[in-house]
Short mmCIF file of C-alpha atoms in Angstrom, two decimals:
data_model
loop_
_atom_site.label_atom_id
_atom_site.label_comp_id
_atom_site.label_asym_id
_atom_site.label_seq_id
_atom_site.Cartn_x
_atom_site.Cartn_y
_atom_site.Cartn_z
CA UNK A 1 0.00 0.00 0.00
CA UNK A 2 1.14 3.64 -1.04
CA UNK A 3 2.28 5.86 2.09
CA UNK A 4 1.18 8.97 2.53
CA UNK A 5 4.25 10.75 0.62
CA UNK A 6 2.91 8.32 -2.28
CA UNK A 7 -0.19 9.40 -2.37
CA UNK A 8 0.28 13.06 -2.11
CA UNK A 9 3.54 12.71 -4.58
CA UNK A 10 1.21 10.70 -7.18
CA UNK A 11 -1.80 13.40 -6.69
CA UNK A 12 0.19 16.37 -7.59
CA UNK A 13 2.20 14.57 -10.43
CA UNK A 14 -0.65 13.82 -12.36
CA UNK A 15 -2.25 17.24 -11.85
CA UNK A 16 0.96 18.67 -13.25
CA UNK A 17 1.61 16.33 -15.98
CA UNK A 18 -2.00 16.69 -16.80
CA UNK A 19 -1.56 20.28 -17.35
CA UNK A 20 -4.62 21.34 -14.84
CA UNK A 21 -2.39 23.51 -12.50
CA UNK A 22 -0.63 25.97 -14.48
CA UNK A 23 2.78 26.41 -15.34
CA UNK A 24 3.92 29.46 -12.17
CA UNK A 25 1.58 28.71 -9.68
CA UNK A 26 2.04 28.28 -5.97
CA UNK A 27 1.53 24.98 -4.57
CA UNK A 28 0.13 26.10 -0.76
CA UNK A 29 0.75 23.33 1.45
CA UNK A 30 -2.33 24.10 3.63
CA UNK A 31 -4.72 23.74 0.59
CA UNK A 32 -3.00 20.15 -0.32
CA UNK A 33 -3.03 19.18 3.27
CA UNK A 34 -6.82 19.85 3.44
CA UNK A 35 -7.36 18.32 -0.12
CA UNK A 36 -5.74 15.07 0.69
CA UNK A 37 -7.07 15.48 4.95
CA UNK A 38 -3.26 14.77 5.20
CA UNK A 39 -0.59 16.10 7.84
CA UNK A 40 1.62 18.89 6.43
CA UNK A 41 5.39 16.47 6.75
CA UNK A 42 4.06 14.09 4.04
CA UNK A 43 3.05 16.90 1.73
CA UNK A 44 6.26 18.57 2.37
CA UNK A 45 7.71 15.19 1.19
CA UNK A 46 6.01 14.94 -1.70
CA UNK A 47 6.41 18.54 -2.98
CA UNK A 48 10.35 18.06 -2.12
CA UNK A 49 10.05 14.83 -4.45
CA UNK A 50 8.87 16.72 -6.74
CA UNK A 51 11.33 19.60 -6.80
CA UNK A 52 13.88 16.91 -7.00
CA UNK A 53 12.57 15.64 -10.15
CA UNK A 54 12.35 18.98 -11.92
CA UNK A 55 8.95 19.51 -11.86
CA UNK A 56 8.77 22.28 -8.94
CA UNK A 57 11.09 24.87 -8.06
CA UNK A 58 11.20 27.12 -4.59
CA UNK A 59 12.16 30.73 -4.33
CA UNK A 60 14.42 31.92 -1.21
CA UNK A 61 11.18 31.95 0.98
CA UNK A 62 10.93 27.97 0.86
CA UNK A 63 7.73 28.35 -1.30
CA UNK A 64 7.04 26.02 -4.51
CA UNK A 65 6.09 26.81 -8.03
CA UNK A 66 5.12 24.73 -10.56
CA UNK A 67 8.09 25.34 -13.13
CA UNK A 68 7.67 27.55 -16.02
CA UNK A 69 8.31 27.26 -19.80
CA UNK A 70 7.70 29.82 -22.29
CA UNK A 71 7.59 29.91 -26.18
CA UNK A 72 10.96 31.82 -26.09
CA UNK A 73 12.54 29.87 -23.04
CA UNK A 74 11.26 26.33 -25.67
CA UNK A 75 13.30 27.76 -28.39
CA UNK A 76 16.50 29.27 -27.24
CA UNK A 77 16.78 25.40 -25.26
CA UNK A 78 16.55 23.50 -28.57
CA UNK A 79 19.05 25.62 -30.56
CA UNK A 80 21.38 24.94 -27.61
CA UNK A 81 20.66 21.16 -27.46
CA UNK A 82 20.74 21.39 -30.83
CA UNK A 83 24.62 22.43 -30.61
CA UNK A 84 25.07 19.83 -28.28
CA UNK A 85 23.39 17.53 -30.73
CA UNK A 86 25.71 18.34 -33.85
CA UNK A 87 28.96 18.03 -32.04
CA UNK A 88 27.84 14.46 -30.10
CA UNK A 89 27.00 13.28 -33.88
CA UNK A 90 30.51 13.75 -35.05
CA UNK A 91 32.00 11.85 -31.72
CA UNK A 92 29.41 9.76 -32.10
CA UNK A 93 30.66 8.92 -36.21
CA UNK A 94 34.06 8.47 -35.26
CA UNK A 95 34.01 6.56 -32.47
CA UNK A 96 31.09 3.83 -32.26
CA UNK A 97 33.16 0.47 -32.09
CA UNK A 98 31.17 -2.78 -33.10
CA UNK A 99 29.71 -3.69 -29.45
CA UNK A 100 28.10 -0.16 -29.66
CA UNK A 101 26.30 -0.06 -33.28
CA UNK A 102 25.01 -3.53 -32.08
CA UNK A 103 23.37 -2.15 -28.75
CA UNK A 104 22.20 0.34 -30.94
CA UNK A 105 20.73 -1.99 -33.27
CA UNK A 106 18.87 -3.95 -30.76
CA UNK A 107 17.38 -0.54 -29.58
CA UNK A 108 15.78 0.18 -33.17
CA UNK A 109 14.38 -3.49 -33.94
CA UNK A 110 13.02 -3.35 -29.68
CA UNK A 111 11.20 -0.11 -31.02
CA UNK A 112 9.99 -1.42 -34.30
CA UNK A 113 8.07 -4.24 -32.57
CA UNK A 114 6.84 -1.93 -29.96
CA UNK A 115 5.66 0.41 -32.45
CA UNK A 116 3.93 -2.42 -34.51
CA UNK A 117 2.06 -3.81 -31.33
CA UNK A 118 -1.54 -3.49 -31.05
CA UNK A 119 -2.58 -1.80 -28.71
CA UNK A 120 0.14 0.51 -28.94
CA UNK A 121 2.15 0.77 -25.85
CA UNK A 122 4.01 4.34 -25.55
CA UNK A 123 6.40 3.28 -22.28
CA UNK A 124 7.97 0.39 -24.19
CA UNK A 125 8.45 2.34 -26.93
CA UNK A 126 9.85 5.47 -24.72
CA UNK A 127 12.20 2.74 -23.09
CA UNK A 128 13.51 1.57 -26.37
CA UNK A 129 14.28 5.10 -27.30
CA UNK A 130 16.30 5.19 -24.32
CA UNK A 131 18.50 2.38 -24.54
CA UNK A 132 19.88 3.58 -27.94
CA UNK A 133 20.00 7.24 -26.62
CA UNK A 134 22.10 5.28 -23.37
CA UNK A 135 24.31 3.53 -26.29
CA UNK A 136 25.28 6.58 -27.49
CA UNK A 137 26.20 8.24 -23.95
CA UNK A 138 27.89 5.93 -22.86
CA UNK A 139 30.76 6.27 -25.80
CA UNK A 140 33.74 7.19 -24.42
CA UNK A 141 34.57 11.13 -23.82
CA UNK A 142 30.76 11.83 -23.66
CA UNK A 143 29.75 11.78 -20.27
CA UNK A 144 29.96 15.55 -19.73
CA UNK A 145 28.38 16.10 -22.95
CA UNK A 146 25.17 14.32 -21.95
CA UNK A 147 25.68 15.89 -18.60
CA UNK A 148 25.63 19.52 -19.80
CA UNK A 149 22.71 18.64 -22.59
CA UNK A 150 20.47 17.48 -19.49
CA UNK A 151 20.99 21.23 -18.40
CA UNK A 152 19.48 22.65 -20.95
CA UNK A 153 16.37 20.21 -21.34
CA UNK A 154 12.56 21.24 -20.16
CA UNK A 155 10.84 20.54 -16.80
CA UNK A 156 9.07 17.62 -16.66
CA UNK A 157 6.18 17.86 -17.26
CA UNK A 158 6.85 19.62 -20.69
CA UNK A 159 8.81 16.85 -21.97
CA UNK A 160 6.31 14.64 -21.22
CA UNK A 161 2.97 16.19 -22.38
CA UNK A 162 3.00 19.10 -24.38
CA UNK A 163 4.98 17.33 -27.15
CA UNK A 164 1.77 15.25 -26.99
CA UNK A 165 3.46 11.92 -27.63
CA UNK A 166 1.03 9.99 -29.86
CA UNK A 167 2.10 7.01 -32.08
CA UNK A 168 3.01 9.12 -35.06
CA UNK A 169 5.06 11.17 -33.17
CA UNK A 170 7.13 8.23 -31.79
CA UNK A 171 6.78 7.01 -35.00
CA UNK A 172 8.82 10.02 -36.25
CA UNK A 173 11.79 9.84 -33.29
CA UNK A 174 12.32 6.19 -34.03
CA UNK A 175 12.85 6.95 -37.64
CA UNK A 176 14.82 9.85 -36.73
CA UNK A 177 17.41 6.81 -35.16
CA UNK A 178 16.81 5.05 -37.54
CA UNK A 179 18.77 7.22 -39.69
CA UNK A 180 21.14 8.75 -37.61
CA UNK A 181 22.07 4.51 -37.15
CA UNK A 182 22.43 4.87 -40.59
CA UNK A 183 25.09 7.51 -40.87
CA UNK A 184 27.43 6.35 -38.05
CA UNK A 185 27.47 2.82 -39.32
CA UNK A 186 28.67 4.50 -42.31
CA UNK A 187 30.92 7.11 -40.71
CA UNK A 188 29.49 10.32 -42.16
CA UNK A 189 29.76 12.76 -40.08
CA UNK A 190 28.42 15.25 -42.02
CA UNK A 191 24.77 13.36 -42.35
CA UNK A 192 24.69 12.44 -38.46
CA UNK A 193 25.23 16.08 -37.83
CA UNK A 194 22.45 17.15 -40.18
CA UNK A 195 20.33 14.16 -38.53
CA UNK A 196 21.28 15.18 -35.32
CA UNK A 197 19.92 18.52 -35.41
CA UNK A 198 17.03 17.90 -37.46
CA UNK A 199 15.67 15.90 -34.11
CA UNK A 200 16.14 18.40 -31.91
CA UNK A 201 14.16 21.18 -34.55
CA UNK A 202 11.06 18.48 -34.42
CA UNK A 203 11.08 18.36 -30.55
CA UNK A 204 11.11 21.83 -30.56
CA UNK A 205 8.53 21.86 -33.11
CA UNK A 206 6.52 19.23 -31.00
CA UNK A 207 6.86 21.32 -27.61
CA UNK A 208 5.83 24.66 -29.05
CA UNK A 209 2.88 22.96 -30.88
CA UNK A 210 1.26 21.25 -27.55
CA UNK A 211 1.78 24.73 -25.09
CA UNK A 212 -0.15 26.29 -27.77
CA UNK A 213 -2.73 23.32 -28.27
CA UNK A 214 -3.02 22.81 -24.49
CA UNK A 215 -2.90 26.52 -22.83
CA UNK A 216 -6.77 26.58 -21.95
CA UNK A 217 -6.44 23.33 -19.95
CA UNK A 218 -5.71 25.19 -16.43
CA UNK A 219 -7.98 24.87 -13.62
CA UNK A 220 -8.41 27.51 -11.10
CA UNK A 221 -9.55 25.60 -9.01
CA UNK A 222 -7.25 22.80 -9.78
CA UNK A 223 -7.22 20.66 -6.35
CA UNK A 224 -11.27 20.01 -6.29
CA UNK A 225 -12.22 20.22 -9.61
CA UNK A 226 -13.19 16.92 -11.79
CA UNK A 227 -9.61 15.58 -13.62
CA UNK A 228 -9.17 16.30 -17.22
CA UNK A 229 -8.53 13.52 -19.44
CA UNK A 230 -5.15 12.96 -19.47
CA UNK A 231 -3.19 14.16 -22.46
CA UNK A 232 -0.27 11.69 -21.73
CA UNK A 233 0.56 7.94 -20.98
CA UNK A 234 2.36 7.87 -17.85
CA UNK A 235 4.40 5.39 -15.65
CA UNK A 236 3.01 5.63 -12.01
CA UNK A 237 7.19 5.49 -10.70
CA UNK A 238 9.22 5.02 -13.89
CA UNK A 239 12.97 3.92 -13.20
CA UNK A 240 15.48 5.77 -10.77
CA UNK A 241 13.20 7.44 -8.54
CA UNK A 242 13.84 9.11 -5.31
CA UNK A 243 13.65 6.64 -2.67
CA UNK A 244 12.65 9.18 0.52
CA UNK A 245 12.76 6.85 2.71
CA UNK A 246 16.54 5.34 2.21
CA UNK A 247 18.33 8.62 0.39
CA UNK A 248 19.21 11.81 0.99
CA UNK A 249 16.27 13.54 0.38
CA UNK A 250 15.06 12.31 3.21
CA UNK A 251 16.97 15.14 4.88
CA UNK A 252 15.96 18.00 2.29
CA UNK A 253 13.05 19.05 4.10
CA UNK A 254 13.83 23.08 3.80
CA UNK A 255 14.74 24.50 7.65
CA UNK A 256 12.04 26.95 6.82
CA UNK A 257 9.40 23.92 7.77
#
């Protein structure tokens, strides 16, 4: 059975990723508390969980905010990822050994048959995108690469809604692999690069399309109001979560509280 933290961590999750609190707004513990007839430490758990996981930031006061993401903010990220992108490509070209192109290879047939199942199930796909994207990182010299392009990629909850991940759209970012697969196998640098980039101009493309398509979801009245259908397929923990029970986080609580 879910603890409290869970629960409250789970509530406010999908409210977020569901886009029915808007993007700037103050999370007041009280309201939650009263919301979810909890106690205000497993709140303040949950909303720290949060924060850890990008979806929340707090100003100096200790008080959260949903995280905010703006047209411009969208597109001066993707031409800087999209840097990142064009100079991985090239390592990427030159240095992908045998082991790696066949990790890589695995990663595009696992998302072909995912893509082909019916019903269509986005997480395997999203976890087959992964693995190749993992392939790639973990080629030598690239660490800090990855590192810094994690910097400069969207809150949480943008990533995963407002590109409003459908099966075309994954469709799209597998072939995008696809390709780039193509052009490292055969060491051209100069097509990974161009692939490289074109992927992060249709993320971009994706992002600024859903905050326009999905800016008149926000509830005022977001805690008691009916939930919105969700606009995303979601895994209730995903991997590599916050363990707040066994981790530091445990001790995050802000001396403010």
């Amino acid at each position: 059975m879910a603890t409290k933290t869970e629960r409250a961590y789970l509530f406010l999750r999908r409210k977020i990723l569901d886009l029915a609190v808007a993007p700037g707004s103050q999370l007041r513990t009280g309201q939650i508390q009263e919301r979810l007839q909890m106690t205000r430490p497993p709140v303040l758990d949950a909303l720290i969980w949060l924060q850890a996981e990008d979806y929340l930031q707090n100003d100096h006061n200790q008080i959260f905010y949903v995280k905010d993401w703006t047209a411009e903010d969208i597109k001066q990220t993707y031409e800087v990822r999209a840097m990142f992108a064009e100079h991985a490509a090239l390592c990427w070209s030159q240095r992908a050994d045998d082991q790696c192109l066949a990790r890589l290879h695995a990663a595009v047939c696992a998302g072909t048959t995912a893509l082909e199942r019916d019903p269509f199930d986005p997480e395997e796909l999203t976890l087959s995108l992964r693995a190749f994207d993992q392939a790639l990182i973990d080629l030598q010299g690239l660490k800090l690469l990855a590192k810094l392009n994690r910097q400069v990629t969207a809150p949480a909850q943008f990533r995963r809604t407002v590109r409003m991940l459908n099966k075309d759209n994954f469709g799209e970012a597998l072939l995008g692999r696809q390709r780039l697969l193509e052009a490292i196998v055969r060491r051209d640098v100069g097509w990974a690069r161009s692939i490289a980039r074109a992927m992060m101009l249709f993320l971009q493309y994706r992002h600024l399309e859903g905050l326009d398509a999905h800016s008149g979801r926000f509830m005022e009245d977001w805690l008691t109001a009916e939930d919105l259908p969700p606009i995303h397929c979601d895994v209730v923990w995903g991997e590599g979560r916050p363990d707040l029970e066994n981790s530091t986080l445990a001790t995050l609580r802000p001396k403010a509280f």
